[in-house]
């Protein structure tokens, strides 16, 4: 295994490479003195077969770990953060990405977890999801929908004209507010109850 070392003040970075000169381990040390060295962070890299693109990265810190998985194109597909309790990892958050053929994110799902005091079971989880739909004109932002625990909370829809779009927020009980923008200026709010319009508020220029 090959290695190299970089020193910057009290910080020392050690990189280790395999026989193909692919980075396998990166260690970041804080060395205050000859007898006082502290490993602040360690990163381990994995590869599929003879590929040079990283397929997995594991980051180890004092009280936590982070695992990152990559697609064949080098995009992050999944990232999981763990809390270390008595050296045992417990997932506290996870985020997953899906991509289209142009490597643009079309779906993003994140989940956070809370445990009981003894870390024997998950007592609470919270899920967020974004769905993106891209417009042909790249200058126009992507349409998106936002969900919390699989319940639709927000929807933005952009038109073929730059600066014209609607933003709709959904509340409990079937209430929603849809705001219309023209040339980035708010022109109207439409209040609905179970898809029935109950109020319209227009804004003067």
PDB file of C-alpha atoms in Angstrom:
ATOM      1  CA  UNK A   1       0.000   0.000   0.000  1.00  0.00           C
ATOM      2  CA  UNK A   2       1.336   3.446  -0.947  1.00  0.00           C
ATOM      3  CA  UNK A   3       0.957   6.483   1.248  1.00  0.00           C
ATOM      4  CA  UNK A   4       1.784  10.175   1.399  1.00  0.00           C
ATOM      5  CA  UNK A   5       1.660  12.776   4.153  1.00  0.00           C
ATOM      6  CA  UNK A   6       0.803  16.490   4.224  1.00  0.00           C
ATOM      7  CA  UNK A   7       1.572  18.720   7.219  1.00  0.00           C
ATOM      8  CA  UNK A   8      -0.155  22.051   7.903  1.00  0.00           C
ATOM      9  CA  UNK A   9       0.657  23.439  11.325  1.00  0.00           C
ATOM     10  CA  UNK A  10      -0.575  20.918  13.892  1.00  0.00           C
ATOM     11  CA  UNK A  11      -2.719  19.125  11.311  1.00  0.00           C
ATOM     12  CA  UNK A  12      -1.374  16.118   9.470  1.00  0.00           C
ATOM     13  CA  UNK A  13      -3.169  14.383   6.611  1.00  0.00           C
ATOM     14  CA  UNK A  14      -2.151  10.866   5.637  1.00  0.00           C
ATOM     15  CA  UNK A  15      -3.397   9.403   2.358  1.00  0.00           C
ATOM     16  CA  UNK A  16      -3.151   5.688   1.538  1.00  0.00           C
ATOM     17  CA  UNK A  17      -3.438   4.241  -1.992  1.00  0.00           C
ATOM     18  CA  UNK A  18      -3.884   0.767  -3.435  1.00  0.00           C
ATOM     19  CA  UNK A  19      -1.768  -0.839  -6.158  1.00  0.00           C
ATOM     20  CA  UNK A  20      -3.773   1.052  -8.795  1.00  0.00           C
ATOM     21  CA  UNK A  21      -2.986   4.337  -6.982  1.00  0.00           C
ATOM     22  CA  UNK A  22      -6.622   4.786  -5.978  1.00  0.00           C
ATOM     23  CA  UNK A  23      -7.192   6.581  -2.686  1.00  0.00           C
ATOM     24  CA  UNK A  24      -8.361   4.030  -0.096  1.00  0.00           C
ATOM     25  CA  UNK A  25      -7.922   5.822   3.231  1.00  0.00           C
ATOM     26  CA  UNK A  26      -7.539   9.435   4.312  1.00  0.00           C
ATOM     27  CA  UNK A  27      -6.654  10.225   7.918  1.00  0.00           C
ATOM     28  CA  UNK A  28      -6.719  13.687   9.459  1.00  0.00           C
ATOM     29  CA  UNK A  29      -4.646  13.985  12.624  1.00  0.00           C
ATOM     30  CA  UNK A  30      -4.219  16.816  15.109  1.00  0.00           C
ATOM     31  CA  UNK A  31      -0.701  16.529  16.490  1.00  0.00           C
ATOM     32  CA  UNK A  32      -0.042  18.961  19.307  1.00  0.00           C
ATOM     33  CA  UNK A  33       3.239  17.290  20.295  1.00  0.00           C
ATOM     34  CA  UNK A  34       5.194  14.092  19.796  1.00  0.00           C
ATOM     35  CA  UNK A  35       3.245  12.408  22.601  1.00  0.00           C
ATOM     36  CA  UNK A  36      -0.128  14.043  21.879  1.00  0.00           C
ATOM     37  CA  UNK A  37      -1.701  12.897  18.599  1.00  0.00           C
ATOM     38  CA  UNK A  38      -5.455  12.793  18.005  1.00  0.00           C
ATOM     39  CA  UNK A  39      -7.150  11.193  14.990  1.00  0.00           C
ATOM     40  CA  UNK A  40      -9.897  13.684  14.151  1.00  0.00           C
ATOM     41  CA  UNK A  41     -11.358  11.995  11.079  1.00  0.00           C
ATOM     42  CA  UNK A  42     -10.845   8.931   8.919  1.00  0.00           C
ATOM     43  CA  UNK A  43     -12.259   8.361   5.434  1.00  0.00           C
ATOM     44  CA  UNK A  44     -12.349   4.979   3.716  1.00  0.00           C
ATOM     45  CA  UNK A  45     -13.006   4.642  -0.025  1.00  0.00           C
ATOM     46  CA  UNK A  46     -14.261   1.594  -1.909  1.00  0.00           C
ATOM     47  CA  UNK A  47     -14.376   0.835  -5.636  1.00  0.00           C
ATOM     48  CA  UNK A  48     -16.152  -1.640  -7.879  1.00  0.00           C
ATOM     49  CA  UNK A  49     -13.744  -3.895  -9.753  1.00  0.00           C
ATOM     50  CA  UNK A  50     -11.142  -1.941 -11.680  1.00  0.00           C
ATOM     51  CA  UNK A  51     -13.161   1.297 -11.726  1.00  0.00           C
ATOM     52  CA  UNK A  52     -11.547   4.500 -10.556  1.00  0.00           C
ATOM     53  CA  UNK A  53     -14.833   6.133  -9.538  1.00  0.00           C
ATOM     54  CA  UNK A  54     -15.598   5.811  -5.827  1.00  0.00           C
ATOM     55  CA  UNK A  55     -18.579   3.543  -5.136  1.00  0.00           C
ATOM     56  CA  UNK A  56     -18.688   4.030  -1.355  1.00  0.00           C
ATOM     57  CA  UNK A  57     -17.147   6.344   1.222  1.00  0.00           C
ATOM     58  CA  UNK A  58     -17.213   5.930   4.982  1.00  0.00           C
ATOM     59  CA  UNK A  59     -16.341   8.866   7.229  1.00  0.00           C
ATOM     60  CA  UNK A  60     -15.498   8.070  10.847  1.00  0.00           C
ATOM     61  CA  UNK A  61     -15.575  10.798  13.485  1.00  0.00           C
ATOM     62  CA  UNK A  62     -15.314  10.632  17.271  1.00  0.00           C
ATOM     63  CA  UNK A  63     -19.031  10.178  17.970  1.00  0.00           C
ATOM     64  CA  UNK A  64     -20.524   9.559  14.544  1.00  0.00           C
ATOM     65  CA  UNK A  65     -20.117   7.885  11.169  1.00  0.00           C
ATOM     66  CA  UNK A  66     -21.282   8.837   7.690  1.00  0.00           C
ATOM     67  CA  UNK A  67     -21.743   6.341   4.865  1.00  0.00           C
ATOM     68  CA  UNK A  68     -22.042   7.663   1.316  1.00  0.00           C
ATOM     69  CA  UNK A  69     -22.965   5.522  -1.696  1.00  0.00           C
ATOM     70  CA  UNK A  70     -22.370   6.687  -5.277  1.00  0.00           C
ATOM     71  CA  UNK A  71     -23.854   5.889  -8.676  1.00  0.00           C
ATOM     72  CA  UNK A  72     -21.676   4.628 -11.536  1.00  0.00           C
ATOM     73  CA  UNK A  73     -21.546   8.257 -12.734  1.00  0.00           C
ATOM     74  CA  UNK A  74     -20.117   9.470  -9.445  1.00  0.00           C
ATOM     75  CA  UNK A  75     -23.340  11.028  -8.113  1.00  0.00           C
ATOM     76  CA  UNK A  76     -24.403  10.549  -4.495  1.00  0.00           C
ATOM     77  CA  UNK A  77     -27.203   7.974  -4.383  1.00  0.00           C
ATOM     78  CA  UNK A  78     -27.510   7.575  -0.616  1.00  0.00           C
ATOM     79  CA  UNK A  79     -26.075   9.174   2.513  1.00  0.00           C
ATOM     80  CA  UNK A  80     -26.612   7.798   6.009  1.00  0.00           C
ATOM     81  CA  UNK A  81     -25.476   9.422   9.246  1.00  0.00           C
ATOM     82  CA  UNK A  82     -24.960   7.287  12.345  1.00  0.00           C
ATOM     83  CA  UNK A  83     -24.587   8.222  15.993  1.00  0.00           C
ATOM     84  CA  UNK A  84     -22.143   6.058  17.896  1.00  0.00           C
ATOM     85  CA  UNK A  85     -23.445   4.883  21.272  1.00  0.00           C
ATOM     86  CA  UNK A  86     -20.973   2.644  23.105  1.00  0.00           C
ATOM     87  CA  UNK A  87     -19.254   2.148  19.737  1.00  0.00           C
ATOM     88  CA  UNK A  88     -22.466   0.825  18.163  1.00  0.00           C
ATOM     89  CA  UNK A  89     -23.884   2.794  15.190  1.00  0.00           C
ATOM     90  CA  UNK A  90     -27.498   3.984  15.132  1.00  0.00           C
ATOM     91  CA  UNK A  91     -28.844   5.653  11.996  1.00  0.00           C
ATOM     92  CA  UNK A  92     -30.084   9.179  12.757  1.00  0.00           C
ATOM     93  CA  UNK A  93     -30.723  10.335   9.194  1.00  0.00           C
ATOM     94  CA  UNK A  94     -30.773   8.955   5.673  1.00  0.00           C
ATOM     95  CA  UNK A  95     -31.145  10.705   2.338  1.00  0.00           C
ATOM     96  CA  UNK A  96     -31.602   9.085  -1.076  1.00  0.00           C
ATOM     97  CA  UNK A  97     -31.370  10.630  -4.552  1.00  0.00           C
ATOM     98  CA  UNK A  98     -32.768   9.479  -7.890  1.00  0.00           C
ATOM     99  CA  UNK A  99     -31.534  10.910 -11.187  1.00  0.00           C
ATOM    100  CA  UNK A 100     -32.663  11.170 -14.796  1.00  0.00           C
ATOM    101  CA  UNK A 101     -30.509  10.360 -17.828  1.00  0.00           C
ATOM    102  CA  UNK A 102     -28.904  13.821 -17.570  1.00  0.00           C
ATOM    103  CA  UNK A 103     -27.840  13.194 -13.955  1.00  0.00           C
ATOM    104  CA  UNK A 104     -30.351  15.736 -12.652  1.00  0.00           C
ATOM    105  CA  UNK A 105     -32.090  14.965  -9.369  1.00  0.00           C
ATOM    106  CA  UNK A 106     -35.703  13.913  -9.967  1.00  0.00           C
ATOM    107  CA  UNK A 107     -36.442  12.663  -6.449  1.00  0.00           C
ATOM    108  CA  UNK A 108     -34.945  13.354  -3.037  1.00  0.00           C
ATOM    109  CA  UNK A 109     -36.100  11.475   0.063  1.00  0.00           C
ATOM    110  CA  UNK A 110     -34.771  12.126   3.543  1.00  0.00           C
ATOM    111  CA  UNK A 111     -35.720  10.420   6.810  1.00  0.00           C
ATOM    112  CA  UNK A 112     -34.649  11.325  10.341  1.00  0.00           C
ATOM    113  CA  UNK A 113     -34.889   8.979  13.330  1.00  0.00           C
ATOM    114  CA  UNK A 114     -35.174   9.370  17.093  1.00  0.00           C
ATOM    115  CA  UNK A 115     -34.578   6.558  19.591  1.00  0.00           C
ATOM    116  CA  UNK A 116     -35.686   5.833  23.122  1.00  0.00           C
ATOM    117  CA  UNK A 117     -33.259   6.457  25.962  1.00  0.00           C
ATOM    118  CA  UNK A 118     -31.749   2.967  25.773  1.00  0.00           C
ATOM    119  CA  UNK A 119     -31.533   2.968  21.966  1.00  0.00           C
ATOM    120  CA  UNK A 120     -33.537  -0.246  21.789  1.00  0.00           C
ATOM    121  CA  UNK A 121     -36.124   1.067  19.320  1.00  0.00           C
ATOM    122  CA  UNK A 122     -37.005   3.995  17.073  1.00  0.00           C
ATOM    123  CA  UNK A 123     -39.689   6.133  18.710  1.00  0.00           C
ATOM    124  CA  UNK A 124     -40.068   8.755  15.984  1.00  0.00           C
ATOM    125  CA  UNK A 125     -39.259   9.177  12.312  1.00  0.00           C
ATOM    126  CA  UNK A 126     -39.874  12.084   9.968  1.00  0.00           C
ATOM    127  CA  UNK A 127     -39.845  11.776   6.181  1.00  0.00           C
ATOM    128  CA  UNK A 128     -39.413  14.507   3.577  1.00  0.00           C
ATOM    129  CA  UNK A 129     -39.712  14.000  -0.159  1.00  0.00           C
ATOM    130  CA  UNK A 130     -39.130  16.287  -3.133  1.00  0.00           C
ATOM    131  CA  UNK A 131     -40.128  15.383  -6.684  1.00  0.00           C
ATOM    132  CA  UNK A 132     -38.682  17.471  -9.520  1.00  0.00           C
ATOM    133  CA  UNK A 133     -39.822  17.831 -13.124  1.00  0.00           C
ATOM    134  CA  UNK A 134     -37.538  19.816 -15.404  1.00  0.00           C
ATOM    135  CA  UNK A 135     -38.658  22.237 -18.095  1.00  0.00           C
ATOM    136  CA  UNK A 136     -37.214  22.248 -21.602  1.00  0.00           C
ATOM    137  CA  UNK A 137     -35.908  25.775 -21.070  1.00  0.00           C
ATOM    138  CA  UNK A 138     -33.059  25.363 -18.557  1.00  0.00           C
ATOM    139  CA  UNK A 139     -33.463  28.990 -17.434  1.00  0.00           C
ATOM    140  CA  UNK A 140     -36.899  28.090 -16.034  1.00  0.00           C
ATOM    141  CA  UNK A 141     -36.690  26.337 -12.638  1.00  0.00           C
ATOM    142  CA  UNK A 142     -37.895  22.782 -12.252  1.00  0.00           C
ATOM    143  CA  UNK A 143     -41.465  22.157 -11.113  1.00  0.00           C
ATOM    144  CA  UNK A 144     -41.512  20.411  -7.765  1.00  0.00           C
ATOM    145  CA  UNK A 145     -43.730  18.848  -5.138  1.00  0.00           C
ATOM    146  CA  UNK A 146     -42.808  18.612  -1.472  1.00  0.00           C
ATOM    147  CA  UNK A 147     -44.193  15.957   0.897  1.00  0.00           C
ATOM    148  CA  UNK A 148     -43.955  15.421   4.648  1.00  0.00           C
ATOM    149  CA  UNK A 149     -44.618  11.857   5.801  1.00  0.00           C
ATOM    150  CA  UNK A 150     -46.184  11.185   2.359  1.00  0.00           C
ATOM    151  CA  UNK A 151     -48.586  14.146   2.681  1.00  0.00           C
ATOM    152  CA  UNK A 152     -48.353  16.831  -0.031  1.00  0.00           C
ATOM    153  CA  UNK A 153     -47.373  20.161   1.525  1.00  0.00           C
ATOM    154  CA  UNK A 154     -46.224  22.357  -1.362  1.00  0.00           C
ATOM    155  CA  UNK A 155     -46.289  22.458  -5.140  1.00  0.00           C
ATOM    156  CA  UNK A 156     -44.513  24.911  -7.445  1.00  0.00           C
ATOM    157  CA  UNK A 157     -45.483  24.972 -11.120  1.00  0.00           C
ATOM    158  CA  UNK A 158     -43.573  27.077 -13.619  1.00  0.00           C
ATOM    159  CA  UNK A 159     -44.878  28.159 -17.013  1.00  0.00           C
ATOM    160  CA  UNK A 160     -43.066  28.473 -20.325  1.00  0.00           C
ATOM    161  CA  UNK A 161     -42.614  32.182 -19.566  1.00  0.00           C
ATOM    162  CA  UNK A 162     -39.739  33.007 -17.284  1.00  0.00           C
ATOM    163  CA  UNK A 163     -40.913  34.622 -14.051  1.00  0.00           C
ATOM    164  CA  UNK A 164     -44.492  33.349 -14.295  1.00  0.00           C
ATOM    165  CA  UNK A 165     -45.380  30.540 -11.903  1.00  0.00           C
ATOM    166  CA  UNK A 166     -47.693  29.379  -9.126  1.00  0.00           C
ATOM    167  CA  UNK A 167     -46.826  28.261  -5.624  1.00  0.00           C
ATOM    168  CA  UNK A 168     -49.404  26.271  -3.670  1.00  0.00           C
ATOM    169  CA  UNK A 169     -49.234  25.419   0.029  1.00  0.00           C
ATOM    170  CA  UNK A 170     -51.423  22.714   1.551  1.00  0.00           C
ATOM    171  CA  UNK A 171     -52.647  22.675   5.152  1.00  0.00           C
ATOM    172  CA  UNK A 172     -54.494  20.189   7.325  1.00  0.00           C
ATOM    173  CA  UNK A 173     -58.238  19.959   6.865  1.00  0.00           C
ATOM    174  CA  UNK A 174     -58.175  20.387   3.094  1.00  0.00           C
ATOM    175  CA  UNK A 175     -57.231  24.084   3.075  1.00  0.00           C
ATOM    176  CA  UNK A 176     -54.743  25.342   0.483  1.00  0.00           C
ATOM    177  CA  UNK A 177     -53.423  28.693  -0.723  1.00  0.00           C
ATOM    178  CA  UNK A 178     -52.280  29.073  -4.319  1.00  0.00           C
ATOM    179  CA  UNK A 179     -50.223  32.151  -5.143  1.00  0.00           C
ATOM    180  CA  UNK A 180     -49.829  33.402  -8.716  1.00  0.00           C
ATOM    181  CA  UNK A 181     -46.715  35.270  -9.857  1.00  0.00           C
ATOM    182  CA  UNK A 182     -46.201  37.269 -13.037  1.00  0.00           C
ATOM    183  CA  UNK A 183     -42.724  38.530 -13.865  1.00  0.00           C
ATOM    184  CA  UNK A 184     -41.759  37.400 -10.328  1.00  0.00           C
ATOM    185  CA  UNK A 185     -44.414  39.702  -8.827  1.00  0.00           C
ATOM    186  CA  UNK A 186     -47.167  38.311  -6.605  1.00  0.00           C
ATOM    187  CA  UNK A 187     -50.484  39.106  -8.253  1.00  0.00           C
ATOM    188  CA  UNK A 188     -53.094  36.855  -6.640  1.00  0.00           C
ATOM    189  CA  UNK A 189     -53.819  34.436  -3.797  1.00  0.00           C
ATOM    190  CA  UNK A 190     -56.530  31.814  -4.196  1.00  0.00           C
ATOM    191  CA  UNK A 191     -57.800  30.114  -1.041  1.00  0.00           C
ATOM    192  CA  UNK A 192     -59.482  26.735  -1.438  1.00  0.00           C
ATOM    193  CA  UNK A 193     -61.208  24.243   0.838  1.00  0.00           C
ATOM    194  CA  UNK A 194     -61.189  20.692  -0.532  1.00  0.00           C
ATOM    195  CA  UNK A 195     -60.499  22.081  -4.043  1.00  0.00           C
ATOM    196  CA  UNK A 196     -63.399  24.565  -3.788  1.00  0.00           C
ATOM    197  CA  UNK A 197     -62.423  28.233  -4.056  1.00  0.00           C
ATOM    198  CA  UNK A 198     -63.512  30.138  -0.941  1.00  0.00           C
ATOM    199  CA  UNK A 199     -61.585  33.392  -1.331  1.00  0.00           C
ATOM    200  CA  UNK A 200     -59.515  35.289  -3.879  1.00  0.00           C
ATOM    201  CA  UNK A 201     -57.133  38.104  -2.964  1.00  0.00           C
ATOM    202  CA  UNK A 202     -55.625  40.212  -5.758  1.00  0.00           C
ATOM    203  CA  UNK A 203     -52.629  42.498  -5.410  1.00  0.00           C
ATOM    204  CA  UNK A 204     -52.379  45.839  -7.151  1.00  0.00           C
ATOM    205  CA  UNK A 205     -49.208  46.795  -8.968  1.00  0.00           C
TER     206      UNK A 205
END
